[in-house]
Amino acid sequence: MMGRTPCSDENGLKKGPWTPEEDRILVDYIQKHGHGSWRALPKHAGLNRCGKSCRLRWTNYLRPDIKRGKFSEEEEQLIINLHAVLGNKWSAIAGHLPGRTDNEIKNFWNTHLKKKLLQMGLDPVTHRPRSDHLNLLSNLQQLLAATNIVSNLTNTWDTNNALRLQSDATQLAKLQLLQNILHVLGDTTPTSNLDLLNPFGPSSSSLPDGFLNEVLGLNQSKLQNLYNGYSAQNQPNLQSFEPPHQQQVLPTGNQHMDGGSIDSSCMKPEKGDEQLDVPYSSSTPFNSLPNLVSASPECSTHVLMQMENKVMPNECSDPSSSTSTNFEMWGDFMYEEVSDAYWKDLIDKETN
DNA sequence: AAGAATATCAACCGCGAAGCG
DNA sequence: TCGCTTCGCGGTTGATATTCT
């Protein structure tokens, strides 16, 4: 491809915004003859444009089936979930949103959704919570903001469940703050994150009671209960709290403290090695919460299916179940199995 | 009111894949 | 199999609009 000249260099072809007259000529021509060879089209249609420019104009703006206007809440959520599965595959994402173009979705992502995820404390590349050891309180605020998103997602649930989930997520956010702080205090190379929650474990000595009370609203007894409860009942759901081993060491020279360091392996899948799940990279923060906007196919698809009413939302909780803990409910929401057929279909579509 | 900063989005560029002789 | 052409995709740019100071 070296040395290939841009199409606009050929004979001073026009660049830049299209005039209404050019649009009319292009639409008229395609309606009469179809686009045929894009390269030949402008010559036949009498346009002083390159074929590429004509194709772009037609596919992004002039096609009759294009849907203009603001993205709906549903479209927005769909894009976020598809992005968690597909990454920056804008044309693939556009395939799931009739009437929307890849360019429009890409712009919308870059101008709105990326910021929105960042504000929620989620990494827009991995869709996992960001870690930012230098700004712990801000991190907590982001996590709490994320819990509000969760409560928005639950608007079809009964109010009790929504409130319980939000309360759990808030508690979880506090625990993450606690973990962060312990990590920064520098005495923690925990054998597991559960150890961090153990008030009688090796890490607890560095936490004054006053801090627990004033900042986290916890006392030693509450912390003990949390530890006991979580370790006894929910260990399987705590997998995402497990620190990758290299993250157990405090940041060294070439590790960024700003939380913005993304393993290049998760920026874009290698050609021929495209994955539908967002990779869990070595840079994934050790203090990750369970995903609120999931990076895993199962969870993303679950949300998608909820949106498509293929799963009853309140399957996620059973208020009558007294043995089900709040945290289990969260786990159910995040890890509930979905139809294999549906997921296989999605994979097939994207890989073929 | 005006200039600066920021947001938006249409359009362009370059690359890789597919098609074809 | 190879080389050329065409197409489509994703990243980026830059003009314009909007908001902020």
mmCIF file of C-alpha atoms (C1' of nucleotides) in Angstrom:
data_model
loop_
_atom_site.group_PDB
_atom_site.id
_atom_site.type_symbol
_atom_site.label_atom_id
_atom_site.label_comp_id
_atom_site.label_asym_id
_atom_site.label_seq_id
_atom_site.Cartn_x
_atom_site.Cartn_y
_atom_site.Cartn_z
ATOM 1 C CA MET A 1 0.000 0.000 0.000
ATOM 2 C CA MET A 2 3.085 2.205 0.146
ATOM 3 C CA GLY A 3 2.904 5.247 -2.071
ATOM 4 C CA ARG A 4 -0.754 4.970 -2.724
ATOM 5 C CA THR A 5 -2.096 8.453 -3.227
ATOM 6 C CA PRO A 6 -5.165 9.700 -1.412
ATOM 7 C CA CYS A 7 -8.132 9.745 -3.735
ATOM 8 C CA SER A 8 -8.446 13.490 -3.404
ATOM 9 C CA ASP A 9 -5.023 14.001 -4.973
ATOM 10 C CA GLU A 10 -6.311 12.700 -8.254
ATOM 11 C CA ASN A 11 -7.056 15.609 -10.578
ATOM 12 C CA GLY A 12 -7.974 17.968 -7.779
ATOM 13 C CA LEU A 13 -11.109 16.142 -6.757
ATOM 14 C CA LYS A 14 -13.252 17.992 -4.272
ATOM 15 C CA LYS A 15 -12.903 17.305 -0.562
ATOM 16 C CA GLY A 16 -14.790 18.472 2.470
ATOM 17 C CA PRO A 17 -18.458 18.909 3.242
ATOM 18 C CA TRP A 18 -21.006 17.833 0.696
ATOM 19 C CA THR A 19 -23.384 20.383 -0.803
ATOM 20 C CA PRO A 20 -27.111 19.649 -1.103
ATOM 21 C CA GLU A 21 -26.663 19.610 -4.868
ATOM 22 C CA GLU A 22 -23.954 16.925 -4.678
ATOM 23 C CA ASP A 23 -26.157 14.923 -2.344
ATOM 24 C CA ARG A 24 -29.036 15.146 -4.791
ATOM 25 C CA ILE A 25 -26.861 13.976 -7.700
ATOM 26 C CA LEU A 26 -25.517 11.046 -5.706
ATOM 27 C CA VAL A 27 -28.925 9.951 -4.441
ATOM 28 C CA ASP A 28 -30.483 10.248 -7.883
ATOM 29 C CA TYR A 29 -27.736 8.236 -9.478
ATOM 30 C CA ILE A 30 -27.792 5.418 -6.915
ATOM 31 C CA GLN A 31 -31.577 5.210 -6.984
ATOM 32 C CA LYS A 32 -31.466 4.797 -10.743
ATOM 33 C CA HIS A 33 -28.390 2.635 -11.215
ATOM 34 C CA GLY A 34 -27.295 1.322 -7.852
ATOM 35 C CA HIS A 35 -23.798 2.195 -6.730
ATOM 36 C CA GLY A 36 -21.995 -0.492 -8.744
ATOM 37 C CA SER A 37 -18.292 0.178 -8.644
ATOM 38 C CA TRP A 38 -17.724 3.010 -6.234
ATOM 39 C CA ARG A 39 -14.597 3.989 -8.055
ATOM 40 C CA ALA A 40 -16.455 4.430 -11.305
ATOM 41 C CA LEU A 41 -19.549 5.992 -9.764
ATOM 42 C CA PRO A 42 -18.491 9.648 -9.514
ATOM 43 C CA LYS A 43 -17.430 9.717 -13.157
ATOM 44 C CA HIS A 44 -20.740 8.229 -14.293
ATOM 45 C CA ALA A 45 -22.788 10.380 -11.949
ATOM 46 C CA GLY A 46 -20.931 13.559 -12.831
ATOM 47 C CA LEU A 47 -19.523 14.218 -9.399
ATOM 48 C CA ASN A 48 -16.101 15.754 -8.827
ATOM 49 C CA ARG A 49 -15.474 13.423 -5.884
ATOM 50 C CA CYS A 50 -13.563 10.222 -5.361
ATOM 51 C CA GLY A 51 -15.477 6.978 -5.080
ATOM 52 C CA LYS A 52 -14.480 6.582 -1.503
ATOM 53 C CA SER A 53 -15.988 9.913 -0.575
ATOM 54 C CA CYS A 54 -19.206 8.968 -2.374
ATOM 55 C CA ARG A 55 -19.417 5.639 -0.587
ATOM 56 C CA LEU A 56 -18.893 7.286 2.779
ATOM 57 C CA ARG A 57 -21.502 9.931 2.105
ATOM 58 C CA TRP A 58 -24.028 7.362 0.979
ATOM 59 C CA THR A 59 -23.478 4.799 3.708
ATOM 60 C CA ASN A 60 -23.294 7.295 6.538
ATOM 61 C CA TYR A 61 -25.836 9.961 5.584
ATOM 62 C CA LEU A 62 -27.818 9.465 2.422
ATOM 63 C CA ARG A 63 -28.964 5.866 2.684
ATOM 64 C CA PRO A 64 -32.745 5.857 3.051
ATOM 65 C CA ASP A 65 -32.758 3.523 6.055
ATOM 66 C CA ILE A 66 -30.619 5.745 8.229
ATOM 67 C CA LYS A 67 -32.012 6.681 11.595
ATOM 68 C CA ARG A 68 -31.009 10.157 12.698
ATOM 69 C CA GLY A 69 -31.329 11.825 16.041
ATOM 70 C CA LYS A 70 -30.343 11.156 19.591
ATOM 71 C CA PHE A 71 -29.549 7.687 20.826
ATOM 72 C CA SER A 72 -32.165 6.264 23.152
ATOM 73 C CA GLU A 73 -31.351 4.905 26.599
ATOM 74 C CA GLU A 74 -31.806 1.393 25.243
ATOM 75 C CA GLU A 75 -29.457 2.004 22.328
ATOM 76 C CA GLU A 76 -26.925 3.523 24.686
ATOM 77 C CA GLN A 77 -26.978 0.533 27.008
ATOM 78 C CA LEU A 78 -26.836 -1.826 24.059
ATOM 79 C CA ILE A 79 -23.753 -0.089 22.695
ATOM 80 C CA ILE A 80 -22.026 -0.271 26.062
ATOM 81 C CA ASN A 81 -22.746 -3.957 26.401
ATOM 82 C CA LEU A 82 -21.806 -4.757 22.837
ATOM 83 C CA HIS A 83 -18.600 -2.804 23.264
ATOM 84 C CA ALA A 84 -17.778 -4.857 26.323
ATOM 85 C CA VAL A 85 -18.045 -7.947 24.150
ATOM 86 C CA LEU A 86 -16.754 -6.766 20.800
ATOM 87 C CA GLY A 87 -14.406 -3.904 21.605
ATOM 88 C CA ASN A 88 -13.969 -1.178 18.981
ATOM 89 C CA LYS A 89 -15.640 -3.188 16.261
ATOM 90 C CA TRP A 90 -17.949 -0.392 15.289
ATOM 91 C CA SER A 91 -19.366 -2.022 12.214
ATOM 92 C CA ALA A 92 -20.184 -5.166 14.179
ATOM 93 C CA ILE A 93 -21.844 -3.067 16.860
ATOM 94 C CA ALA A 94 -23.725 -1.110 14.214
ATOM 95 C CA GLY A 95 -25.037 -4.407 12.896
ATOM 96 C CA HIS A 96 -27.024 -4.756 16.113
ATOM 97 C CA LEU A 97 -28.499 -1.253 15.900
ATOM 98 C CA PRO A 98 -30.695 -0.948 12.837
ATOM 99 C CA GLY A 99 -30.410 2.420 11.143
ATOM 100 C CA ARG A 100 -27.259 3.451 12.979
ATOM 101 C CA THR A 101 -23.916 3.682 11.231
ATOM 102 C CA ASP A 102 -20.550 2.605 12.529
ATOM 103 C CA ASN A 103 -19.311 6.180 12.238
ATOM 104 C CA GLU A 104 -22.185 7.544 14.269
ATOM 105 C CA ILE A 105 -21.733 4.928 16.965
ATOM 106 C CA LYS A 106 -18.000 5.502 17.051
ATOM 107 C CA ASN A 107 -18.526 9.237 17.472
ATOM 108 C CA PHE A 108 -21.141 8.690 20.129
ATOM 109 C CA TRP A 109 -18.822 6.373 21.984
ATOM 110 C CA ASN A 110 -15.890 8.751 21.846
ATOM 111 C CA THR A 111 -17.859 11.826 22.831
ATOM 112 C CA HIS A 112 -20.357 10.447 25.343
ATOM 113 C CA LEU A 113 -20.089 6.869 26.426
ATOM 114 C CA LYS A 114 -16.371 6.811 27.074
ATOM 115 C CA LYS A 115 -16.736 9.728 29.447
ATOM 116 C CA LYS A 116 -19.763 8.202 31.031
ATOM 117 C CA LEU A 117 -17.887 5.003 31.837
ATOM 118 C CA LEU A 118 -14.958 6.986 33.171
ATOM 119 C CA GLN A 119 -17.293 8.932 35.424
ATOM 120 C CA MET A 120 -18.643 5.636 36.677
ATOM 121 C CA GLY A 121 -15.099 4.624 37.501
ATOM 122 C CA LEU A 122 -15.018 2.042 34.761
ATOM 123 C CA ASP A 123 -12.236 1.640 32.282
ATOM 124 C CA PRO A 124 -13.775 2.220 28.835
ATOM 125 C CA VAL A 125 -11.441 -0.333 27.300
ATOM 126 C CA THR A 126 -11.842 -3.212 29.713
ATOM 127 C CA HIS A 127 -15.192 -2.179 31.228
ATOM 128 C CA ARG A 128 -13.730 -3.050 34.598
ATOM 129 C CA PRO A 129 -13.395 -0.714 37.559
ATOM 130 C CA ARG A 130 -10.353 1.471 37.353
ATOM 131 C CA SER A 131 -7.782 1.516 40.116
ATOM 132 C CA ASP A 132 -6.308 4.779 41.180
ATOM 133 C CA HIS A 133 -4.226 4.472 44.273
ATOM 134 C CA LEU A 134 -3.465 8.169 44.402
ATOM 135 C CA ASN A 135 -7.078 9.216 44.546
ATOM 136 C CA LEU A 136 -8.809 6.815 46.831
ATOM 137 C CA LEU A 137 -11.713 8.974 47.848
ATOM 138 C CA SER A 138 -12.460 9.961 44.306
ATOM 139 C CA ASN A 139 -12.325 6.296 43.457
ATOM 140 C CA LEU A 140 -14.901 5.632 46.124
ATOM 141 C CA GLN A 141 -17.120 8.346 44.714
ATOM 142 C CA GLN A 142 -16.855 6.752 41.298
ATOM 143 C CA LEU A 143 -17.785 3.399 42.709
ATOM 144 C CA LEU A 144 -20.731 4.854 44.515
ATOM 145 C CA ALA A 145 -21.781 6.543 41.290
ATOM 146 C CA ALA A 146 -21.577 3.149 39.672
ATOM 147 C CA THR A 147 -23.961 1.790 42.244
ATOM 148 C CA ASN A 148 -26.469 4.374 41.107
ATOM 149 C CA ILE A 149 -26.164 2.997 37.599
ATOM 150 C CA VAL A 150 -26.875 -0.413 39.038
ATOM 151 C CA SER A 151 -29.998 0.935 40.643
ATOM 152 C CA ASN A 152 -31.022 2.380 37.297
ATOM 153 C CA LEU A 153 -30.572 -1.016 35.727
ATOM 154 C CA THR A 154 -32.879 -2.478 38.290
ATOM 155 C CA ASN A 155 -35.870 -0.357 37.495
ATOM 156 C CA THR A 156 -37.894 -3.385 36.571
ATOM 157 C CA TRP A 157 -37.133 -5.093 39.837
ATOM 158 C CA ASP A 158 -39.090 -4.693 42.973
ATOM 159 C CA THR A 159 -37.925 -1.768 45.003
ATOM 160 C CA ASN A 160 -36.644 -3.857 47.875
ATOM 161 C CA ASN A 161 -34.282 -5.781 45.705
ATOM 162 C CA ALA A 162 -33.030 -2.661 44.017
ATOM 163 C CA LEU A 163 -32.335 -1.008 47.343
ATOM 164 C CA ARG A 164 -30.677 -4.101 48.712
ATOM 165 C CA LEU A 165 -28.449 -4.388 45.686
ATOM 166 C CA GLN A 166 -27.498 -0.753 45.866
ATOM 167 C CA SER A 167 -26.748 -1.115 49.542
ATOM 168 C CA ASP A 168 -24.559 -4.118 48.856
ATOM 169 C CA ALA A 169 -22.736 -2.341 46.108
ATOM 170 C CA THR A 170 -22.140 0.579 48.431
ATOM 171 C CA GLN A 171 -20.751 -1.750 51.044
ATOM 172 C CA LEU A 172 -18.609 -3.300 48.381
ATOM 173 C CA ALA A 173 -17.310 0.089 47.362
ATOM 174 C CA LYS A 174 -16.333 0.742 50.953
ATOM 175 C CA LEU A 175 -14.545 -2.546 51.100
ATOM 176 C CA GLN A 176 -12.664 -1.717 47.974
ATOM 177 C CA LEU A 177 -11.596 1.574 49.488
ATOM 178 C CA LEU A 178 -10.446 -0.341 52.509
ATOM 179 C CA GLN A 179 -8.435 -2.650 50.316
ATOM 180 C CA ASN A 180 -6.902 0.249 48.463
ATOM 181 C CA ILE A 181 -5.886 1.911 51.660
ATOM 182 C CA LEU A 182 -4.388 -1.221 53.081
ATOM 183 C CA HIS A 183 -2.529 -1.700 49.855
ATOM 184 C CA VAL A 184 -1.148 1.802 49.902
ATOM 185 C CA LEU A 185 -0.198 1.512 53.547
ATOM 186 C CA GLY A 186 2.315 -0.897 52.189
ATOM 187 C CA ASP A 187 2.140 -3.781 54.599
ATOM 188 C CA THR A 188 -0.027 -5.960 52.456
ATOM 189 C CA THR A 189 0.957 -8.850 50.422
ATOM 190 C CA PRO A 190 -2.155 -10.786 51.255
ATOM 191 C CA THR A 191 -2.416 -14.418 50.429
ATOM 192 C CA SER A 192 -5.926 -13.623 49.358
ATOM 193 C CA ASN A 193 -8.199 -10.664 49.445
ATOM 194 C CA LEU A 194 -10.280 -12.342 52.058
ATOM 195 C CA ASP A 195 -7.323 -11.882 54.336
ATOM 196 C CA LEU A 196 -7.765 -8.187 53.898
ATOM 197 C CA LEU A 197 -11.241 -8.485 55.264
ATOM 198 C CA ASN A 198 -10.163 -10.534 58.222
ATOM 199 C CA PRO A 199 -10.020 -8.182 61.187
ATOM 200 C CA PHE A 200 -7.772 -10.645 62.923
ATOM 201 C CA GLY A 201 -5.517 -11.164 59.985
ATOM 202 C CA PRO A 202 -2.073 -9.728 59.438
ATOM 203 C CA SER A 203 -3.358 -6.567 57.786
ATOM 204 C CA SER A 204 -5.693 -5.411 60.464
ATOM 205 C CA SER A 205 -3.060 -4.009 62.728
ATOM 206 C CA SER A 206 -2.559 -0.992 60.512
ATOM 207 C CA LEU A 207 -6.158 0.101 60.690
ATOM 208 C CA PRO A 208 -7.086 2.303 63.626
ATOM 209 C CA ASP A 209 -10.604 1.849 64.954
ATOM 210 C CA GLY A 210 -11.269 5.537 64.448
ATOM 211 C CA PHE A 211 -10.578 5.205 60.783
ATOM 212 C CA LEU A 212 -12.905 2.262 60.419
ATOM 213 C CA ASN A 213 -15.670 4.128 62.190
ATOM 214 C CA GLU A 214 -15.340 7.548 60.670
ATOM 215 C CA VAL A 215 -14.363 6.795 57.125
ATOM 216 C CA LEU A 216 -15.934 3.446 56.434
ATOM 217 C CA GLY A 217 -18.665 3.346 59.017
ATOM 218 C CA LEU A 218 -17.383 -0.032 60.145
ATOM 219 C CA ASN A 219 -16.254 -1.325 63.476
ATOM 220 C CA GLN A 220 -14.173 -4.393 64.172
ATOM 221 C CA SER A 221 -17.292 -6.408 64.847
ATOM 222 C CA LYS A 222 -18.935 -5.423 61.563
ATOM 223 C CA LEU A 223 -15.723 -6.141 59.738
ATOM 224 C CA GLN A 224 -15.538 -9.550 61.362
ATOM 225 C CA ASN A 225 -19.109 -10.255 60.299
ATOM 226 C CA LEU A 226 -18.380 -9.232 56.769
ATOM 227 C CA TYR A 227 -15.311 -11.383 56.685
ATOM 228 C CA ASN A 228 -17.074 -14.382 58.150
ATOM 229 C CA GLY A 229 -20.106 -13.996 55.968
ATOM 230 C CA TYR A 230 -18.255 -13.471 52.754
ATOM 231 C CA SER A 231 -15.653 -16.118 53.273
ATOM 232 C CA ALA A 232 -18.197 -18.709 54.371
ATOM 233 C CA GLN A 233 -20.853 -18.130 51.756
ATOM 234 C CA ASN A 234 -19.507 -16.290 48.808
ATOM 235 C CA GLN A 235 -15.987 -17.321 48.128
ATOM 236 C CA PRO A 236 -16.785 -18.420 44.571
ATOM 237 C CA ASN A 237 -18.155 -15.011 43.764
ATOM 238 C CA LEU A 238 -15.052 -13.313 45.005
ATOM 239 C CA GLN A 239 -12.884 -14.565 42.184
ATOM 240 C CA SER A 240 -12.601 -11.141 40.713
ATOM 241 C CA PHE A 241 -11.060 -9.942 43.950
ATOM 242 C CA GLU A 242 -8.152 -12.309 43.556
ATOM 243 C CA PRO A 243 -5.020 -10.327 42.882
ATOM 244 C CA PRO A 244 -2.919 -11.290 39.919
ATOM 245 C CA HIS A 245 0.381 -12.114 41.535
ATOM 246 C CA GLN A 246 2.367 -9.324 39.993
ATOM 247 C CA GLN A 247 -0.139 -6.831 41.369
ATOM 248 C CA GLN A 248 0.584 -7.839 44.912
ATOM 249 C CA VAL A 249 3.800 -5.920 44.778
ATOM 250 C CA LEU A 250 3.572 -2.184 45.149
ATOM 251 C CA PRO A 251 4.051 -0.292 41.907
ATOM 252 C CA THR A 252 7.577 -0.098 40.686
ATOM 253 C CA GLY A 253 9.242 2.287 38.296
ATOM 254 C CA ASN A 254 7.502 1.218 35.146
ATOM 255 C CA GLN A 255 4.082 0.798 36.646
ATOM 256 C CA HIS A 256 1.790 3.765 36.467
ATOM 257 C CA MET A 257 0.031 4.964 39.540
ATOM 258 C CA ASP A 258 -2.658 6.862 37.721
ATOM 259 C CA GLY A 259 -4.713 3.867 36.802
ATOM 260 C CA GLY A 260 -4.470 4.787 33.169
ATOM 261 C CA SER A 261 -1.989 2.144 32.249
ATOM 262 C CA ILE A 262 -3.643 -0.390 30.033
ATOM 263 C CA ASP A 263 -2.008 -3.535 28.919
ATOM 264 C CA SER A 264 -1.711 -3.204 25.180
ATOM 265 C CA SER A 265 -2.953 -6.743 24.844
ATOM 266 C CA CYS A 266 -6.410 -5.605 25.714
ATOM 267 C CA MET A 267 -6.486 -2.580 23.491
ATOM 268 C CA LYS A 268 -7.183 -4.525 20.355
ATOM 269 C CA PRO A 269 -7.315 -8.184 19.579
ATOM 270 C CA GLU A 270 -4.633 -9.525 17.317
ATOM 271 C CA LYS A 271 -5.695 -10.340 13.825
ATOM 272 C CA GLY A 272 -6.832 -13.905 13.680
ATOM 273 C CA ASP A 273 -7.047 -14.038 17.407
ATOM 274 C CA GLU A 274 -10.107 -12.002 18.000
ATOM 275 C CA GLN A 275 -11.830 -12.697 21.242
ATOM 276 C CA LEU A 276 -15.346 -11.943 22.142
ATOM 277 C CA ASP A 277 -14.593 -11.477 25.774
ATOM 278 C CA VAL A 278 -12.530 -8.576 26.912
ATOM 279 C CA PRO A 279 -9.283 -10.059 28.135
ATOM 280 C CA TYR A 280 -8.499 -9.988 31.801
ATOM 281 C CA SER A 281 -5.081 -8.503 31.463
ATOM 282 C CA SER A 282 -2.167 -8.614 33.814
ATOM 283 C CA SER A 283 -2.788 -4.965 34.537
ATOM 284 C CA THR A 284 -6.278 -5.558 35.788
ATOM 285 C CA PRO A 285 -6.339 -3.961 39.199
ATOM 286 C CA PHE A 286 -6.110 -6.428 42.022
ATOM 287 C CA ASN A 287 -8.831 -4.608 43.818
ATOM 288 C CA SER A 288 -11.396 -5.022 41.113
ATOM 289 C CA LEU A 289 -15.018 -5.130 41.982
ATOM 290 C CA PRO A 290 -17.249 -7.479 40.114
ATOM 291 C CA ASN A 291 -18.055 -5.794 36.855
ATOM 292 C CA LEU A 292 -20.985 -3.464 36.854
ATOM 293 C CA VAL A 293 -20.949 -3.339 33.108
ATOM 294 C CA SER A 294 -19.632 -6.720 32.472
ATOM 295 C CA ALA A 295 -16.600 -7.555 30.438
ATOM 296 C CA SER A 296 -17.517 -11.190 30.246
ATOM 297 C CA PRO A 297 -19.635 -12.646 27.494
ATOM 298 C CA GLU A 298 -22.018 -14.318 29.873
ATOM 299 C CA CYS A 299 -22.764 -11.217 31.816
ATOM 300 C CA SER A 300 -22.923 -8.900 28.870
ATOM 301 C CA THR A 301 -25.214 -11.213 27.083
ATOM 302 C CA HIS A 302 -27.296 -11.477 30.170
ATOM 303 C CA VAL A 303 -27.887 -7.762 30.184
ATOM 304 C CA LEU A 304 -28.542 -7.819 26.465
ATOM 305 C CA MET A 305 -31.060 -10.552 26.902
ATOM 306 C CA GLN A 306 -32.771 -8.695 29.664
ATOM 307 C CA MET A 307 -33.106 -5.764 27.333
ATOM 308 C CA GLU A 308 -34.588 -8.024 24.744
ATOM 309 C CA ASN A 309 -36.940 -9.496 27.359
ATOM 310 C CA LYS A 310 -35.540 -12.942 26.800
ATOM 311 C CA VAL A 311 -34.929 -13.302 30.510
ATOM 312 C CA MET A 312 -37.223 -12.127 33.221
ATOM 313 C CA PRO A 313 -35.255 -9.541 35.170
ATOM 314 C CA ASN A 314 -36.513 -10.723 38.523
ATOM 315 C CA GLU A 315 -35.010 -14.110 37.917
ATOM 316 C CA CYS A 316 -32.009 -12.469 39.465
ATOM 317 C CA SER A 317 -33.531 -12.371 42.885
ATOM 318 C CA ASP A 318 -36.002 -14.176 44.965
ATOM 319 C CA PRO A 319 -37.292 -12.083 47.817
ATOM 320 C CA SER A 320 -38.817 -15.128 49.412
ATOM 321 C CA SER A 321 -35.479 -16.833 49.740
ATOM 322 C CA SER A 322 -34.286 -16.094 53.214
ATOM 323 C CA THR A 323 -31.082 -18.042 52.744
ATOM 324 C CA SER A 324 -29.987 -15.981 49.803
ATOM 325 C CA THR A 325 -27.677 -13.233 50.957
ATOM 326 C CA ASN A 326 -27.522 -9.871 49.362
ATOM 327 C CA PHE A 327 -24.109 -10.623 48.020
ATOM 328 C CA GLU A 328 -25.296 -13.843 46.488
ATOM 329 C CA MET A 329 -27.973 -11.907 44.721
ATOM 330 C CA TRP A 330 -25.273 -9.735 43.226
ATOM 331 C CA GLY A 331 -23.414 -12.824 42.234
ATOM 332 C CA ASP A 332 -26.490 -14.271 40.631
ATOM 333 C CA PHE A 333 -26.957 -11.130 38.662
ATOM 334 C CA MET A 334 -23.413 -11.149 37.424
ATOM 335 C CA TYR A 335 -22.859 -14.799 36.755
ATOM 336 C CA GLU A 336 -26.199 -16.237 35.860
ATOM 337 C CA GLU A 337 -25.965 -18.610 32.941
ATOM 338 C CA VAL A 338 -27.589 -17.629 29.681
ATOM 339 C CA SER A 339 -28.795 -19.565 26.734
ATOM 340 C CA ASP A 340 -25.870 -21.282 25.054
ATOM 341 C CA ALA A 341 -27.657 -21.064 21.765
ATOM 342 C CA TYR A 342 -28.032 -17.322 22.013
ATOM 343 C CA TRP A 343 -24.405 -16.814 22.852
ATOM 344 C CA LYS A 344 -23.220 -19.222 20.166
ATOM 345 C CA ASP A 345 -25.315 -17.348 17.681
ATOM 346 C CA LEU A 346 -23.703 -14.071 18.671
ATOM 347 C CA ILE A 347 -20.223 -15.558 18.409
ATOM 348 C CA ASP A 348 -20.966 -17.086 15.047
ATOM 349 C CA LYS A 349 -22.255 -13.805 13.722
ATOM 350 C CA GLU A 350 -19.185 -11.925 14.811
ATOM 351 C CA THR A 351 -16.597 -14.428 13.751
ATOM 352 C CA ASN A 352 -18.022 -15.293 10.348
ATOM 353 C "C1'" DA B 1 -19.677 40.992 24.965
ATOM 354 C "C1'" DA B 2 -15.732 38.587 23.653
ATOM 355 C "C1'" DG B 3 -12.232 35.385 23.691
ATOM 356 C "C1'" DA B 4 -10.924 30.762 25.301
ATOM 357 C "C1'" DA B 5 -11.939 26.205 26.079
ATOM 358 C "C1'" DT B 6 -14.452 22.278 25.136
ATOM 359 C "C1'" DA B 7 -17.710 19.349 22.643
ATOM 360 C "C1'" DT B 8 -19.538 17.521 18.498
ATOM 361 C "C1'" DC B 9 -19.531 15.133 14.283
ATOM 362 C "C1'" DA B 10 -18.789 14.904 9.208
ATOM 363 C "C1'" DA B 11 -15.224 13.627 6.544
ATOM 364 C "C1'" DC B 12 -10.610 12.023 5.517
ATOM 365 C "C1'" DC B 13 -6.606 8.824 5.769
ATOM 366 C "C1'" DG B 14 -4.205 4.634 5.782
ATOM 367 C "C1'" DC B 15 -4.341 -0.088 6.378
ATOM 368 C "C1'" DG B 16 -5.708 -4.890 5.704
ATOM 369 C "C1'" DA B 17 -8.827 -8.127 3.525
ATOM 370 C "C1'" DA B 18 -11.205 -9.791 -0.308
ATOM 371 C "C1'" DG B 19 -11.792 -10.341 -5.088
ATOM 372 C "C1'" DC B 20 -10.109 -11.118 -9.513
ATOM 373 C "C1'" DG B 21 -7.335 -12.027 -13.594
ATOM 374 C "C1'" DT C 1 0.685 -18.128 -6.475
ATOM 375 C "C1'" DC C 2 1.175 -13.434 -7.345
ATOM 376 C "C1'" DG C 3 0.140 -8.750 -8.050
ATOM 377 C "C1'" DC C 4 -3.188 -5.379 -8.676
ATOM 378 C "C1'" DT C 5 -7.674 -3.176 -7.610
ATOM 379 C "C1'" DT C 6 -11.469 -2.266 -4.780
ATOM 380 C "C1'" DC C 7 -13.854 -2.178 -0.599
ATOM 381 C "C1'" DG C 8 -14.669 -1.564 4.229
ATOM 382 C "C1'" DC C 9 -13.016 -0.597 8.708
ATOM 383 C "C1'" DG C 10 -11.091 1.978 12.593
ATOM 384 C "C1'" DG C 11 -8.439 5.949 13.955
ATOM 385 C "C1'" DT C 12 -7.941 10.668 13.443
ATOM 386 C "C1'" DT C 13 -8.607 15.431 11.958
ATOM 387 C "C1'" DG C 14 -10.524 19.833 11.669
ATOM 388 C "C1'" DA C 15 -14.461 22.940 11.089
ATOM 389 C "C1'" DT C 16 -18.276 24.402 13.536
ATOM 390 C "C1'" DA C 17 -21.194 24.809 17.612
ATOM 391 C "C1'" DT C 18 -21.667 25.356 22.346
ATOM 392 C "C1'" DT C 19 -20.301 26.466 26.940
ATOM 393 C "C1'" DC C 20 -17.385 28.698 30.123
ATOM 394 C "C1'" DT C 21 -14.770 32.545 32.109
#
